[in-house]
Amino acid sequence: MDRRWGISVPLPELSLPEQRELIAELPDLGYTDVWSSEANGADAFTPLALASTWAPQLRLGTAIVPVYTRGPATLAMSAATLAAAAPGRFALGVGTSSNVIVERWNGIPFDEPYKRVRDTVRFLRQALRGEKVTESYDTFEVKGFTAGLVADPVPPVLVAALRPGMLKLAGREADGAIINWLSPDDVRTVVPHVQQGGPDKEVVARIFVMPDIDPDTARGLARRHIAAYMNVPVYRAFHEWLGRDEFTPMWQAWDSGDRKAALAAIPDGVVDDLVVHGPAEYCRERVQQYVDNGVTTPAIALVAPGDPTAAVRALGLK
Protein backbone atom coordinates (compact mmCIF):
# COMPACT_ATOMS: atom_id res chain seq x y z
CA MET A 1 0.00 0.00 0.00
CA ASP A 2 1.30 3.45 -0.95
CA ARG A 3 2.05 5.84 1.87
CA ARG A 4 -1.14 7.53 2.98
CA TRP A 5 -1.55 10.84 4.82
CA GLY A 6 -5.11 11.79 5.63
CA ILE A 7 -7.02 14.55 7.33
CA SER A 8 -10.49 14.72 8.86
CA VAL A 9 -13.23 16.75 7.21
CA PRO A 10 -15.06 19.00 7.42
CA LEU A 11 -12.25 21.22 8.61
CA PRO A 12 -13.04 23.10 11.84
CA GLU A 13 -14.11 26.72 12.06
CA LEU A 14 -14.93 27.06 8.34
CA SER A 15 -18.29 26.76 6.65
CA LEU A 16 -18.52 24.05 4.00
CA PRO A 17 -18.30 26.52 1.08
CA GLU A 18 -15.31 28.23 2.70
CA GLN A 19 -13.36 24.97 2.69
CA ARG A 20 -13.26 24.59 -1.06
CA GLU A 21 -9.91 26.25 -1.75
CA LEU A 22 -8.11 24.59 1.15
CA ILE A 23 -9.42 21.12 0.31
CA ALA A 24 -8.44 21.65 -3.33
CA GLU A 25 -4.93 22.39 -2.08
CA LEU A 26 -4.61 19.19 -0.02
CA PRO A 27 -3.03 16.97 -2.73
CA ASP A 28 -0.33 19.58 -3.37
CA LEU A 29 0.39 19.58 0.37
CA GLY A 30 0.96 15.81 0.38
CA TYR A 31 -2.39 14.64 1.69
CA THR A 32 -3.84 11.53 0.08
CA ASP A 33 -7.10 11.03 2.01
CA VAL A 34 -10.00 12.84 3.63
CA TRP A 35 -12.06 11.04 6.28
CA SER A 36 -15.38 12.26 7.61
CA SER A 37 -17.29 11.48 10.78
CA GLU A 38 -20.85 11.81 12.00
CA ALA A 39 -21.97 12.96 15.45
CA ASN A 40 -23.82 16.27 15.83
CA GLY A 41 -22.29 18.30 13.00
CA ALA A 42 -22.16 17.53 9.30
CA ASP A 43 -23.35 14.16 8.09
CA ALA A 44 -20.66 11.74 6.94
CA PHE A 45 -21.36 11.79 3.20
CA THR A 46 -21.89 15.41 2.12
CA PRO A 47 -18.38 16.71 2.96
CA LEU A 48 -16.89 13.79 1.03
CA ALA A 49 -19.12 14.43 -1.97
CA LEU A 50 -17.89 18.02 -2.03
CA ALA A 51 -14.26 16.95 -1.63
CA SER A 52 -14.65 14.45 -4.48
CA THR A 53 -15.19 17.32 -6.90
CA TRP A 54 -12.92 19.91 -5.26
CA ALA A 55 -9.92 17.54 -5.17
CA PRO A 56 -10.51 14.51 -7.44
CA GLN A 57 -7.15 13.00 -6.49
CA LEU A 58 -8.15 12.39 -2.89
CA ARG A 59 -9.34 9.11 -1.46
CA LEU A 60 -12.56 9.46 0.56
CA GLY A 61 -13.62 7.59 3.68
CA THR A 62 -16.24 7.65 6.41
CA ALA A 63 -14.88 7.21 9.92
CA ILE A 64 -17.51 6.49 10.82
CA VAL A 65 -21.17 6.11 9.89
CA PRO A 66 -23.20 4.64 12.77
CA VAL A 67 -24.87 1.32 11.99
CA TYR A 68 -27.98 2.25 13.98
CA THR A 69 -29.02 5.64 12.65
CA ARG A 70 -29.73 4.61 9.04
CA GLY A 71 -31.64 1.57 7.92
CA PRO A 72 -29.39 -1.07 6.31
CA ALA A 73 -30.74 -0.42 2.80
CA THR A 74 -30.39 3.35 3.14
CA LEU A 75 -26.82 2.93 4.36
CA ALA A 76 -26.00 0.71 1.36
CA MET A 77 -27.55 3.22 -1.04
CA SER A 78 -25.61 6.13 0.45
CA ALA A 79 -22.35 4.20 0.18
CA ALA A 80 -23.02 2.98 -3.35
CA THR A 81 -23.89 6.50 -4.53
CA LEU A 82 -20.64 8.03 -3.30
CA ALA A 83 -18.61 5.05 -4.54
CA ALA A 84 -20.18 5.44 -7.99
CA ALA A 85 -19.50 9.18 -7.99
CA ALA A 86 -15.83 8.62 -7.10
CA PRO A 87 -14.95 5.20 -8.57
CA GLY A 88 -12.21 3.41 -6.68
CA ARG A 89 -11.73 6.31 -4.26
CA PHE A 90 -14.26 5.62 -1.52
CA ALA A 91 -14.07 3.44 1.61
CA LEU A 92 -17.07 2.92 3.87
CA GLY A 93 -16.28 2.91 7.56
CA VAL A 94 -19.08 1.83 9.89
CA GLY A 95 -19.29 1.39 13.64
CA THR A 96 -21.49 1.37 16.69
CA SER A 97 -21.00 5.05 17.49
CA SER A 98 -21.96 5.53 21.16
CA ASN A 99 -24.96 5.25 23.43
CA VAL A 100 -25.03 9.05 23.64
CA ILE A 101 -25.42 9.53 19.89
CA VAL A 102 -27.64 6.52 19.26
CA GLU A 103 -29.93 6.56 22.30
CA ARG A 104 -29.92 10.09 23.69
CA TRP A 105 -29.81 11.98 20.40
CA ASN A 106 -31.59 9.63 18.02
CA GLY A 107 -33.95 7.72 20.29
CA ILE A 108 -32.75 4.32 19.06
CA PRO A 109 -31.93 1.50 21.52
CA PHE A 110 -28.20 0.84 21.70
CA ASP A 111 -28.74 -2.93 21.83
CA GLU A 112 -26.21 -5.67 21.03
CA PRO A 113 -23.63 -3.39 19.37
CA TYR A 114 -21.24 -6.17 18.37
CA LYS A 115 -23.98 -8.14 16.64
CA ARG A 116 -25.40 -5.04 14.99
CA VAL A 117 -22.05 -4.20 13.41
CA ARG A 118 -21.46 -7.82 12.38
CA ASP A 119 -24.90 -8.09 10.81
CA THR A 120 -24.54 -4.76 9.02
CA VAL A 121 -21.18 -5.75 7.54
CA ARG A 122 -22.60 -9.04 6.31
CA PHE A 123 -25.57 -7.27 4.76
CA LEU A 124 -23.37 -4.62 3.13
CA ARG A 125 -21.08 -7.22 1.60
CA GLN A 126 -24.03 -8.66 -0.33
CA ALA A 127 -25.93 -5.45 -1.00
CA LEU A 128 -22.98 -3.49 -2.35
CA ARG A 129 -22.33 -6.30 -4.86
CA GLY A 130 -25.86 -5.96 -6.13
CA GLU A 131 -27.11 -9.25 -4.73
CA LYS A 132 -30.71 -9.66 -3.67
CA VAL A 133 -30.80 -9.85 0.12
CA THR A 134 -33.47 -11.70 2.04
CA GLU A 135 -32.06 -12.48 5.45
CA SER A 136 -33.03 -12.64 9.10
CA TYR A 137 -30.03 -11.40 11.03
CA ASP A 138 -29.83 -11.39 14.81
CA THR A 139 -30.48 -7.64 15.02
CA PHE A 140 -32.60 -6.84 11.95
CA GLU A 141 -34.36 -8.44 9.01
CA VAL A 142 -34.16 -7.57 5.31
CA LYS A 143 -36.74 -8.86 2.85
CA GLY A 144 -35.91 -8.75 -0.83
CA PHE A 145 -33.62 -5.71 -1.10
CA THR A 146 -31.64 -5.34 -4.32
CA ALA A 147 -29.53 -2.24 -4.86
CA GLY A 148 -30.46 -0.32 -7.99
CA LEU A 149 -27.01 1.26 -8.11
CA VAL A 150 -23.89 -0.88 -7.88
CA ALA A 151 -20.53 0.86 -7.86
CA ASP A 152 -17.57 -0.51 -9.82
CA PRO A 153 -15.40 -1.23 -8.00
CA VAL A 154 -17.38 -2.14 -4.91
CA PRO A 155 -16.08 -0.02 -2.01
CA PRO A 156 -14.19 -1.66 0.84
CA VAL A 157 -15.91 -1.80 4.21
CA LEU A 158 -14.03 -1.03 7.43
CA VAL A 159 -15.19 -1.37 11.03
CA ALA A 160 -14.57 1.06 13.88
CA ALA A 161 -13.14 -1.03 16.68
CA LEU A 162 -11.76 -0.58 20.17
CA ARG A 163 -11.48 -3.88 22.02
CA PRO A 164 -10.51 -7.40 20.86
CA GLY A 165 -13.93 -8.67 19.82
CA MET A 166 -14.64 -5.84 17.39
CA LEU A 167 -11.00 -5.62 16.28
CA LYS A 168 -11.04 -9.29 15.32
CA LEU A 169 -14.37 -8.83 13.56
CA ALA A 170 -12.86 -5.98 11.55
CA GLY A 171 -10.04 -8.22 10.41
CA ARG A 172 -12.16 -11.32 9.86
CA GLU A 173 -15.23 -9.99 8.04
CA ALA A 174 -14.30 -6.49 6.88
CA ASP A 175 -11.40 -4.95 4.99
CA GLY A 176 -9.84 -3.45 8.08
CA ALA A 177 -10.39 -1.34 11.16
CA ILE A 178 -10.78 2.28 12.17
CA ILE A 179 -9.28 3.20 15.53
CA ASN A 180 -8.98 6.38 17.59
CA TRP A 181 -8.18 7.84 20.99
CA LEU A 182 -5.02 5.86 21.54
CA SER A 183 -1.28 6.47 21.74
CA PRO A 184 1.35 5.23 19.29
CA ASP A 185 2.35 2.55 21.81
CA ASP A 186 -1.30 1.44 22.11
CA VAL A 187 -1.29 0.73 18.38
CA ARG A 188 1.02 -2.22 19.03
CA THR A 189 -1.63 -3.70 21.34
CA VAL A 190 -4.54 -3.10 18.98
CA VAL A 191 -3.30 -3.90 15.46
CA PRO A 192 -2.38 -7.59 15.97
CA HIS A 193 -6.03 -8.38 16.69
CA VAL A 194 -6.99 -6.92 13.29
CA GLN A 195 -4.17 -8.70 11.51
CA GLN A 196 -5.46 -12.06 12.66
CA GLY A 197 -7.71 -11.67 9.63
CA GLY A 198 -4.73 -11.16 7.34
CA PRO A 199 -1.60 -9.01 7.12
CA ASP A 200 -3.02 -6.79 4.39
CA LYS A 201 -5.88 -5.31 6.42
CA GLU A 202 -6.13 -1.54 6.46
CA VAL A 203 -5.90 0.26 9.80
CA VAL A 204 -7.14 3.84 9.78
CA ALA A 205 -6.41 5.93 12.87
CA ARG A 206 -8.01 9.26 13.65
CA ILE A 207 -5.25 11.16 15.44
CA PHE A 208 -6.04 14.36 17.32
CA VAL A 209 -3.50 17.08 16.59
CA MET A 210 -2.86 20.68 17.71
CA PRO A 211 0.24 22.06 15.98
CA ASP A 212 2.10 25.19 16.99
CA ILE A 213 0.14 25.86 20.17
CA ASP A 214 1.84 26.43 23.51
CA PRO A 215 1.77 23.38 25.80
CA ASP A 216 -0.43 24.84 28.54
CA THR A 217 -3.11 25.94 26.09
CA ALA A 218 -2.94 22.69 24.16
CA ARG A 219 -3.24 20.57 27.31
CA GLY A 220 -6.13 22.64 28.58
CA LEU A 221 -8.05 22.16 25.34
CA ALA A 222 -7.11 18.49 25.14
CA ARG A 223 -8.32 17.77 28.67
CA ARG A 224 -11.83 18.88 27.71
CA HIS A 225 -11.88 16.59 24.69
CA ILE A 226 -10.48 13.70 26.72
CA ALA A 227 -13.01 14.10 29.52
CA ALA A 228 -15.88 14.29 27.03
CA TYR A 229 -14.88 11.01 25.40
CA MET A 230 -13.34 8.93 28.16
CA ASN A 231 -16.45 9.05 30.30
CA VAL A 232 -18.56 7.55 27.52
CA PRO A 233 -18.90 3.86 28.42
CA VAL A 234 -17.36 2.44 25.24
CA TYR A 235 -14.22 4.57 25.54
CA ARG A 236 -13.91 4.03 29.28
CA ALA A 237 -14.02 0.27 28.70
CA PHE A 238 -11.41 0.62 25.94
CA HIS A 239 -8.92 2.38 28.18
CA GLU A 240 -9.61 0.03 31.05
CA TRP A 241 -8.69 -2.79 28.68
CA LEU A 242 -5.54 -0.93 27.65
CA GLY A 243 -4.63 -0.68 31.34
CA ARG A 244 -4.64 3.11 31.51
CA ASP A 245 -5.02 3.28 35.29
CA GLU A 246 -4.08 6.96 35.24
CA PHE A 247 -7.70 7.69 34.34
CA THR A 248 -9.08 6.24 37.57
CA PRO A 249 -9.07 9.53 39.54
CA MET A 250 -10.76 11.27 36.62
CA TRP A 251 -13.44 8.56 36.37
CA GLN A 252 -14.07 8.73 40.12
CA ALA A 253 -14.45 12.52 40.08
CA TRP A 254 -16.72 12.36 37.03
CA ASP A 255 -18.91 9.68 38.60
CA SER A 256 -19.31 11.87 41.69
CA GLY A 257 -20.46 14.79 39.56
CA ASP A 258 -17.36 16.95 40.04
CA ARG A 259 -16.50 17.91 36.47
CA LYS A 260 -13.85 20.45 37.46
CA ALA A 261 -11.98 17.89 39.54
CA ALA A 262 -12.28 15.36 36.73
CA LEU A 263 -10.52 17.71 34.32
CA ALA A 264 -7.79 18.48 36.83
CA ALA A 265 -7.23 14.77 37.47
CA ILE A 266 -6.08 14.03 33.92
CA PRO A 267 -2.26 13.89 34.07
CA ASP A 268 -0.11 15.77 31.57
CA GLY A 269 1.47 12.50 30.50
CA VAL A 270 -1.87 11.02 29.46
CA VAL A 271 -2.76 14.18 27.56
CA ASP A 272 0.56 14.02 25.73
CA ASP A 273 0.00 10.34 24.93
CA LEU A 274 -3.43 10.81 23.38
CA VAL A 275 -3.31 14.25 21.75
CA VAL A 276 -0.44 15.31 19.51
CA HIS A 277 0.70 18.87 20.16
CA GLY A 278 3.84 20.95 19.78
CA PRO A 279 5.75 22.34 16.80
CA ALA A 280 4.38 21.16 13.46
CA GLU A 281 7.55 19.21 12.65
CA TYR A 282 7.25 17.30 15.93
CA CYS A 283 3.57 16.66 15.25
CA ARG A 284 4.35 15.13 11.86
CA GLU A 285 6.99 12.92 13.48
CA ARG A 286 4.56 11.87 16.20
CA VAL A 287 1.89 10.93 13.64
CA GLN A 288 4.54 8.92 11.81
CA GLN A 289 5.08 6.91 15.01
CA TYR A 290 1.50 5.66 14.68
CA VAL A 291 2.34 4.51 11.16
CA ASP A 292 5.58 2.89 12.28
CA ASN A 293 3.62 0.90 14.89
CA GLY A 294 1.05 -0.48 12.46
CA VAL A 295 -1.37 2.22 11.27
CA THR A 296 -1.67 2.18 7.49
CA THR A 297 -3.74 5.36 7.09
CA PRO A 298 -3.38 8.23 9.57
CA ALA A 299 -6.31 10.66 9.57
CA ILE A 300 -5.27 13.87 11.30
CA ALA A 301 -8.10 15.56 13.22
CA LEU A 302 -7.46 19.19 14.07
CA VAL A 303 -8.96 20.06 17.45
CA ALA A 304 -7.68 23.56 18.09
CA PRO A 305 -9.98 26.57 17.61
CA GLY A 306 -9.46 29.15 14.91
CA ASP A 307 -8.81 29.16 11.18
CA PRO A 308 -7.25 25.78 10.31
CA THR A 309 -5.43 26.93 7.17
CA ALA A 310 -1.97 27.39 8.70
CA ALA A 311 -2.20 24.10 10.61
CA VAL A 312 -3.30 22.14 7.53
CA ARG A 313 -0.42 23.54 5.53
CA ALA A 314 2.11 23.02 8.32
CA LEU A 315 1.18 19.36 8.78
CA GLY A 316 1.37 18.45 5.10
CA LEU A 317 4.15 16.24 3.80
CA LYS A 318 5.17 18.62 1.01
GROMACS .gro file of C-alpha atoms in nm:
model
  318
    1MET     CA    1   0.000   0.000   0.000
    2ASP     CA    2   0.130   0.345  -0.095
    3ARG     CA    3   0.205   0.584   0.187
    4ARG     CA    4  -0.114   0.753   0.298
    5TRP     CA    5  -0.155   1.084   0.482
    6GLY     CA    6  -0.511   1.179   0.563
    7ILE     CA    7  -0.702   1.455   0.733
    8SER     CA    8  -1.049   1.472   0.886
    9VAL     CA    9  -1.323   1.675   0.721
   10PRO     CA   10  -1.506   1.900   0.742
   11LEU     CA   11  -1.225   2.122   0.861
   12PRO     CA   12  -1.304   2.310   1.184
   13GLU     CA   13  -1.411   2.672   1.206
   14LEU     CA   14  -1.493   2.706   0.834
   15SER     CA   15  -1.829   2.676   0.665
   16LEU     CA   16  -1.852   2.405   0.400
   17PRO     CA   17  -1.830   2.652   0.108
   18GLU     CA   18  -1.531   2.823   0.270
   19GLN     CA   19  -1.336   2.497   0.269
   20ARG     CA   20  -1.326   2.459  -0.106
   21GLU     CA   21  -0.991   2.625  -0.175
   22LEU     CA   22  -0.811   2.459   0.115
   23ILE     CA   23  -0.942   2.112   0.031
   24ALA     CA   24  -0.844   2.165  -0.333
   25GLU     CA   25  -0.493   2.239  -0.208
   26LEU     CA   26  -0.461   1.919  -0.002
   27PRO     CA   27  -0.303   1.697  -0.273
   28ASP     CA   28  -0.033   1.958  -0.337
   29LEU     CA   29   0.039   1.958   0.037
   30GLY     CA   30   0.096   1.581   0.038
   31TYR     CA   31  -0.239   1.464   0.169
   32THR     CA   32  -0.384   1.153   0.008
   33ASP     CA   33  -0.710   1.103   0.201
   34VAL     CA   34  -1.000   1.284   0.363
   35TRP     CA   35  -1.206   1.104   0.628
   36SER     CA   36  -1.538   1.226   0.761
   37SER     CA   37  -1.729   1.148   1.078
   38GLU     CA   38  -2.085   1.181   1.200
   39ALA     CA   39  -2.197   1.296   1.545
   40ASN     CA   40  -2.382   1.627   1.583
   41GLY     CA   41  -2.229   1.830   1.300
   42ALA     CA   42  -2.216   1.753   0.930
   43ASP     CA   43  -2.335   1.416   0.809
   44ALA     CA   44  -2.066   1.174   0.694
   45PHE     CA   45  -2.136   1.179   0.320
   46THR     CA   46  -2.189   1.541   0.212
   47PRO     CA   47  -1.838   1.671   0.296
   48LEU     CA   48  -1.689   1.379   0.103
   49ALA     CA   49  -1.912   1.443  -0.197
   50LEU     CA   50  -1.789   1.802  -0.203
   51ALA     CA   51  -1.426   1.695  -0.163
   52SER     CA   52  -1.465   1.445  -0.448
   53THR     CA   53  -1.519   1.732  -0.690
   54TRP     CA   54  -1.292   1.991  -0.526
   55ALA     CA   55  -0.992   1.754  -0.517
   56PRO     CA   56  -1.051   1.451  -0.744
   57GLN     CA   57  -0.715   1.300  -0.649
   58LEU     CA   58  -0.815   1.239  -0.289
   59ARG     CA   59  -0.934   0.911  -0.146
   60LEU     CA   60  -1.256   0.946   0.056
   61GLY     CA   61  -1.362   0.759   0.368
   62THR     CA   62  -1.624   0.765   0.641
   63ALA     CA   63  -1.488   0.721   0.992
   64ILE     CA   64  -1.751   0.649   1.082
   65VAL     CA   65  -2.117   0.611   0.989
   66PRO     CA   66  -2.320   0.464   1.277
   67VAL     CA   67  -2.487   0.132   1.199
   68TYR     CA   68  -2.798   0.225   1.398
   69THR     CA   69  -2.902   0.564   1.265
   70ARG     CA   70  -2.973   0.461   0.904
   71GLY     CA   71  -3.164   0.157   0.792
   72PRO     CA   72  -2.939  -0.107   0.631
   73ALA     CA   73  -3.074  -0.042   0.280
   74THR     CA   74  -3.039   0.335   0.314
   75LEU     CA   75  -2.682   0.293   0.436
   76ALA     CA   76  -2.600   0.071   0.136
   77MET     CA   77  -2.755   0.322  -0.104
   78SER     CA   78  -2.561   0.613   0.045
   79ALA     CA   79  -2.235   0.420   0.018
   80ALA     CA   80  -2.302   0.298  -0.335
   81THR     CA   81  -2.389   0.650  -0.453
   82LEU     CA   82  -2.064   0.803  -0.330
   83ALA     CA   83  -1.861   0.505  -0.454
   84ALA     CA   84  -2.018   0.544  -0.799
   85ALA     CA   85  -1.950   0.918  -0.799
   86ALA     CA   86  -1.583   0.862  -0.710
   87PRO     CA   87  -1.495   0.520  -0.857
   88GLY     CA   88  -1.221   0.341  -0.668
   89ARG     CA   89  -1.173   0.631  -0.426
   90PHE     CA   90  -1.426   0.562  -0.152
   91ALA     CA   91  -1.407   0.344   0.161
   92LEU     CA   92  -1.707   0.292   0.387
   93GLY     CA   93  -1.628   0.291   0.756
   94VAL     CA   94  -1.908   0.183   0.989
   95GLY     CA   95  -1.929   0.139   1.364
   96THR     CA   96  -2.149   0.137   1.669
   97SER     CA   97  -2.100   0.505   1.749
   98SER     CA   98  -2.196   0.553   2.116
   99ASN     CA   99  -2.496   0.525   2.343
  100VAL     CA  100  -2.503   0.905   2.364
  101ILE     CA  101  -2.542   0.953   1.989
  102VAL     CA  102  -2.764   0.652   1.926
  103GLU     CA  103  -2.993   0.656   2.230
  104ARG     CA  104  -2.992   1.009   2.369
  105TRP     CA  105  -2.981   1.198   2.040
  106ASN     CA  106  -3.159   0.963   1.802
  107GLY     CA  107  -3.395   0.772   2.029
  108ILE     CA  108  -3.275   0.432   1.906
  109PRO     CA  109  -3.193   0.150   2.152
  110PHE     CA  110  -2.820   0.084   2.170
  111ASP     CA  111  -2.874  -0.293   2.183
  112GLU     CA  112  -2.621  -0.567   2.103
  113PRO     CA  113  -2.363  -0.339   1.937
  114TYR     CA  114  -2.124  -0.617   1.837
  115LYS     CA  115  -2.398  -0.814   1.664
  116ARG     CA  116  -2.540  -0.504   1.499
  117VAL     CA  117  -2.205  -0.420   1.341
  118ARG     CA  118  -2.146  -0.782   1.238
  119ASP     CA  119  -2.490  -0.809   1.081
  120THR     CA  120  -2.454  -0.476   0.902
  121VAL     CA  121  -2.118  -0.575   0.754
  122ARG     CA  122  -2.260  -0.904   0.631
  123PHE     CA  123  -2.557  -0.727   0.476
  124LEU     CA  124  -2.337  -0.462   0.313
  125ARG     CA  125  -2.108  -0.722   0.160
  126GLN     CA  126  -2.403  -0.866  -0.033
  127ALA     CA  127  -2.593  -0.545  -0.100
  128LEU     CA  128  -2.298  -0.349  -0.235
  129ARG     CA  129  -2.233  -0.630  -0.486
  130GLY     CA  130  -2.586  -0.596  -0.613
  131GLU     CA  131  -2.711  -0.925  -0.473
  132LYS     CA  132  -3.071  -0.966  -0.367
  133VAL     CA  133  -3.080  -0.985   0.012
  134THR     CA  134  -3.347  -1.170   0.204
  135GLU     CA  135  -3.206  -1.248   0.545
  136SER     CA  136  -3.303  -1.264   0.910
  137TYR     CA  137  -3.003  -1.140   1.103
  138ASP     CA  138  -2.983  -1.139   1.481
  139THR     CA  139  -3.048  -0.764   1.502
  140PHE     CA  140  -3.260  -0.684   1.195
  141GLU     CA  141  -3.436  -0.844   0.901
  142VAL     CA  142  -3.416  -0.757   0.531
  143LYS     CA  143  -3.674  -0.886   0.285
  144GLY     CA  144  -3.591  -0.875  -0.083
  145PHE     CA  145  -3.362  -0.571  -0.110
  146THR     CA  146  -3.164  -0.534  -0.432
  147ALA     CA  147  -2.953  -0.224  -0.486
  148GLY     CA  148  -3.046  -0.032  -0.799
  149LEU     CA  149  -2.701   0.126  -0.811
  150VAL     CA  150  -2.389  -0.088  -0.788
  151ALA     CA  151  -2.053   0.086  -0.786
  152ASP     CA  152  -1.757  -0.051  -0.982
  153PRO     CA  153  -1.540  -0.123  -0.800
  154VAL     CA  154  -1.738  -0.214  -0.491
  155PRO     CA  155  -1.608  -0.002  -0.201
  156PRO     CA  156  -1.419  -0.166   0.084
  157VAL     CA  157  -1.591  -0.180   0.421
  158LEU     CA  158  -1.403  -0.103   0.743
  159VAL     CA  159  -1.519  -0.137   1.103
  160ALA     CA  160  -1.457   0.106   1.388
  161ALA     CA  161  -1.314  -0.103   1.668
  162LEU     CA  162  -1.176  -0.058   2.017
  163ARG     CA  163  -1.148  -0.388   2.202
  164PRO     CA  164  -1.051  -0.740   2.086
  165GLY     CA  165  -1.393  -0.867   1.982
  166MET     CA  166  -1.464  -0.584   1.739
  167LEU     CA  167  -1.100  -0.562   1.628
  168LYS     CA  168  -1.104  -0.929   1.532
  169LEU     CA  169  -1.437  -0.883   1.356
  170ALA     CA  170  -1.286  -0.598   1.155
  171GLY     CA  171  -1.004  -0.822   1.041
  172ARG     CA  172  -1.216  -1.132   0.986
  173GLU     CA  173  -1.523  -0.999   0.804
  174ALA     CA  174  -1.430  -0.649   0.688
  175ASP     CA  175  -1.140  -0.495   0.499
  176GLY     CA  176  -0.984  -0.345   0.808
  177ALA     CA  177  -1.039  -0.134   1.116
  178ILE     CA  178  -1.078   0.228   1.217
  179ILE     CA  179  -0.928   0.320   1.553
  180ASN     CA  180  -0.898   0.638   1.759
  181TRP     CA  181  -0.818   0.784   2.099
  182LEU     CA  182  -0.502   0.586   2.154
  183SER     CA  183  -0.128   0.647   2.174
  184PRO     CA  184   0.135   0.523   1.929
  185ASP     CA  185   0.235   0.255   2.181
  186ASP     CA  186  -0.130   0.144   2.211
  187VAL     CA  187  -0.129   0.073   1.838
  188ARG     CA  188   0.102  -0.222   1.903
  189THR     CA  189  -0.163  -0.370   2.134
  190VAL     CA  190  -0.454  -0.310   1.898
  191VAL     CA  191  -0.330  -0.390   1.546
  192PRO     CA  192  -0.238  -0.759   1.597
  193HIS     CA  193  -0.603  -0.838   1.669
  194VAL     CA  194  -0.699  -0.692   1.329
  195GLN     CA  195  -0.417  -0.870   1.151
  196GLN     CA  196  -0.546  -1.206   1.266
  197GLY     CA  197  -0.771  -1.167   0.963
  198GLY     CA  198  -0.473  -1.116   0.734
  199PRO     CA  199  -0.160  -0.901   0.712
  200ASP     CA  200  -0.302  -0.679   0.439
  201LYS     CA  201  -0.588  -0.531   0.642
  202GLU     CA  202  -0.613  -0.154   0.646
  203VAL     CA  203  -0.590   0.026   0.980
  204VAL     CA  204  -0.714   0.384   0.978
  205ALA     CA  205  -0.641   0.593   1.287
  206ARG     CA  206  -0.801   0.926   1.365
  207ILE     CA  207  -0.525   1.116   1.544
  208PHE     CA  208  -0.604   1.436   1.732
  209VAL     CA  209  -0.350   1.708   1.659
  210MET     CA  210  -0.286   2.068   1.771
  211PRO     CA  211   0.024   2.206   1.598
  212ASP     CA  212   0.210   2.519   1.699
  213ILE     CA  213   0.014   2.586   2.017
  214ASP     CA  214   0.184   2.643   2.351
  215PRO     CA  215   0.177   2.338   2.580
  216ASP     CA  216  -0.043   2.484   2.854
  217THR     CA  217  -0.311   2.594   2.609
  218ALA     CA  218  -0.294   2.269   2.416
  219ARG     CA  219  -0.324   2.057   2.731
  220GLY     CA  220  -0.613   2.264   2.858
  221LEU     CA  221  -0.805   2.216   2.534
  222ALA     CA  222  -0.711   1.849   2.514
  223ARG     CA  223  -0.832   1.777   2.867
  224ARG     CA  224  -1.183   1.888   2.771
  225HIS     CA  225  -1.188   1.659   2.469
  226ILE     CA  226  -1.048   1.370   2.672
  227ALA     CA  227  -1.301   1.410   2.952
  228ALA     CA  228  -1.588   1.429   2.703
  229TYR     CA  229  -1.488   1.101   2.540
  230MET     CA  230  -1.334   0.893   2.816
  231ASN     CA  231  -1.645   0.905   3.030
  232VAL     CA  232  -1.856   0.755   2.752
  233PRO     CA  233  -1.890   0.386   2.842
  234VAL     CA  234  -1.736   0.244   2.524
  235TYR     CA  235  -1.422   0.457   2.554
  236ARG     CA  236  -1.391   0.403   2.928
  237ALA     CA  237  -1.402   0.027   2.870
  238PHE     CA  238  -1.141   0.062   2.594
  239HIS     CA  239  -0.892   0.238   2.818
  240GLU     CA  240  -0.961   0.003   3.105
  241TRP     CA  241  -0.869  -0.279   2.868
  242LEU     CA  242  -0.554  -0.093   2.765
  243GLY     CA  243  -0.463  -0.068   3.134
  244ARG     CA  244  -0.464   0.311   3.151
  245ASP     CA  245  -0.502   0.328   3.529
  246GLU     CA  246  -0.408   0.696   3.524
  247PHE     CA  247  -0.770   0.769   3.434
  248THR     CA  248  -0.908   0.624   3.757
  249PRO     CA  249  -0.907   0.953   3.954
  250MET     CA  250  -1.076   1.127   3.662
  251TRP     CA  251  -1.344   0.856   3.637
  252GLN     CA  252  -1.407   0.873   4.012
  253ALA     CA  253  -1.445   1.252   4.008
  254TRP     CA  254  -1.672   1.236   3.703
  255ASP     CA  255  -1.891   0.968   3.860
  256SER     CA  256  -1.931   1.187   4.169
  257GLY     CA  257  -2.046   1.479   3.956
  258ASP     CA  258  -1.736   1.695   4.004
  259ARG     CA  259  -1.650   1.791   3.647
  260LYS     CA  260  -1.385   2.045   3.746
  261ALA     CA  261  -1.198   1.789   3.954
  262ALA     CA  262  -1.228   1.536   3.673
  263LEU     CA  263  -1.052   1.771   3.432
  264ALA     CA  264  -0.779   1.848   3.683
  265ALA     CA  265  -0.723   1.477   3.747
  266ILE     CA  266  -0.608   1.403   3.392
  267PRO     CA  267  -0.226   1.389   3.407
  268ASP     CA  268  -0.011   1.577   3.157
  269GLY     CA  269   0.147   1.250   3.050
  270VAL     CA  270  -0.187   1.102   2.946
  271VAL     CA  271  -0.276   1.418   2.756
  272ASP     CA  272   0.056   1.402   2.573
  273ASP     CA  273   0.000   1.034   2.493
  274LEU     CA  274  -0.343   1.081   2.338
  275VAL     CA  275  -0.331   1.425   2.175
  276VAL     CA  276  -0.044   1.531   1.951
  277HIS     CA  277   0.070   1.887   2.016
  278GLY     CA  278   0.384   2.095   1.978
  279PRO     CA  279   0.575   2.234   1.680
  280ALA     CA  280   0.438   2.116   1.346
  281GLU     CA  281   0.755   1.921   1.265
  282TYR     CA  282   0.725   1.730   1.593
  283CYS     CA  283   0.357   1.666   1.525
  284ARG     CA  284   0.435   1.513   1.186
  285GLU     CA  285   0.699   1.292   1.348
  286ARG     CA  286   0.456   1.187   1.620
  287VAL     CA  287   0.189   1.093   1.364
  288GLN     CA  288   0.454   0.892   1.181
  289GLN     CA  289   0.508   0.691   1.501
  290TYR     CA  290   0.150   0.566   1.468
  291VAL     CA  291   0.234   0.451   1.116
  292ASP     CA  292   0.558   0.289   1.228
  293ASN     CA  293   0.362   0.090   1.489
  294GLY     CA  294   0.105  -0.048   1.246
  295VAL     CA  295  -0.137   0.222   1.127
  296THR     CA  296  -0.167   0.218   0.749
  297THR     CA  297  -0.374   0.536   0.709
  298PRO     CA  298  -0.338   0.823   0.957
  299ALA     CA  299  -0.631   1.066   0.957
  300ILE     CA  300  -0.527   1.387   1.130
  301ALA     CA  301  -0.810   1.556   1.322
  302LEU     CA  302  -0.746   1.919   1.407
  303VAL     CA  303  -0.896   2.006   1.745
  304ALA     CA  304  -0.768   2.356   1.809
  305PRO     CA  305  -0.998   2.657   1.761
  306GLY     CA  306  -0.946   2.915   1.491
  307ASP     CA  307  -0.881   2.916   1.118
  308PRO     CA  308  -0.725   2.578   1.031
  309THR     CA  309  -0.543   2.693   0.717
  310ALA     CA  310  -0.197   2.739   0.870
  311ALA     CA  311  -0.220   2.410   1.061
  312VAL     CA  312  -0.330   2.214   0.753
  313ARG     CA  313  -0.042   2.354   0.553
  314ALA     CA  314   0.211   2.302   0.832
  315LEU     CA  315   0.118   1.936   0.878
  316GLY     CA  316   0.137   1.845   0.510
  317LEU     CA  317   0.415   1.624   0.380
  318LYS     CA  318   0.517   1.862   0.101
   0.00000   0.00000   0.00000
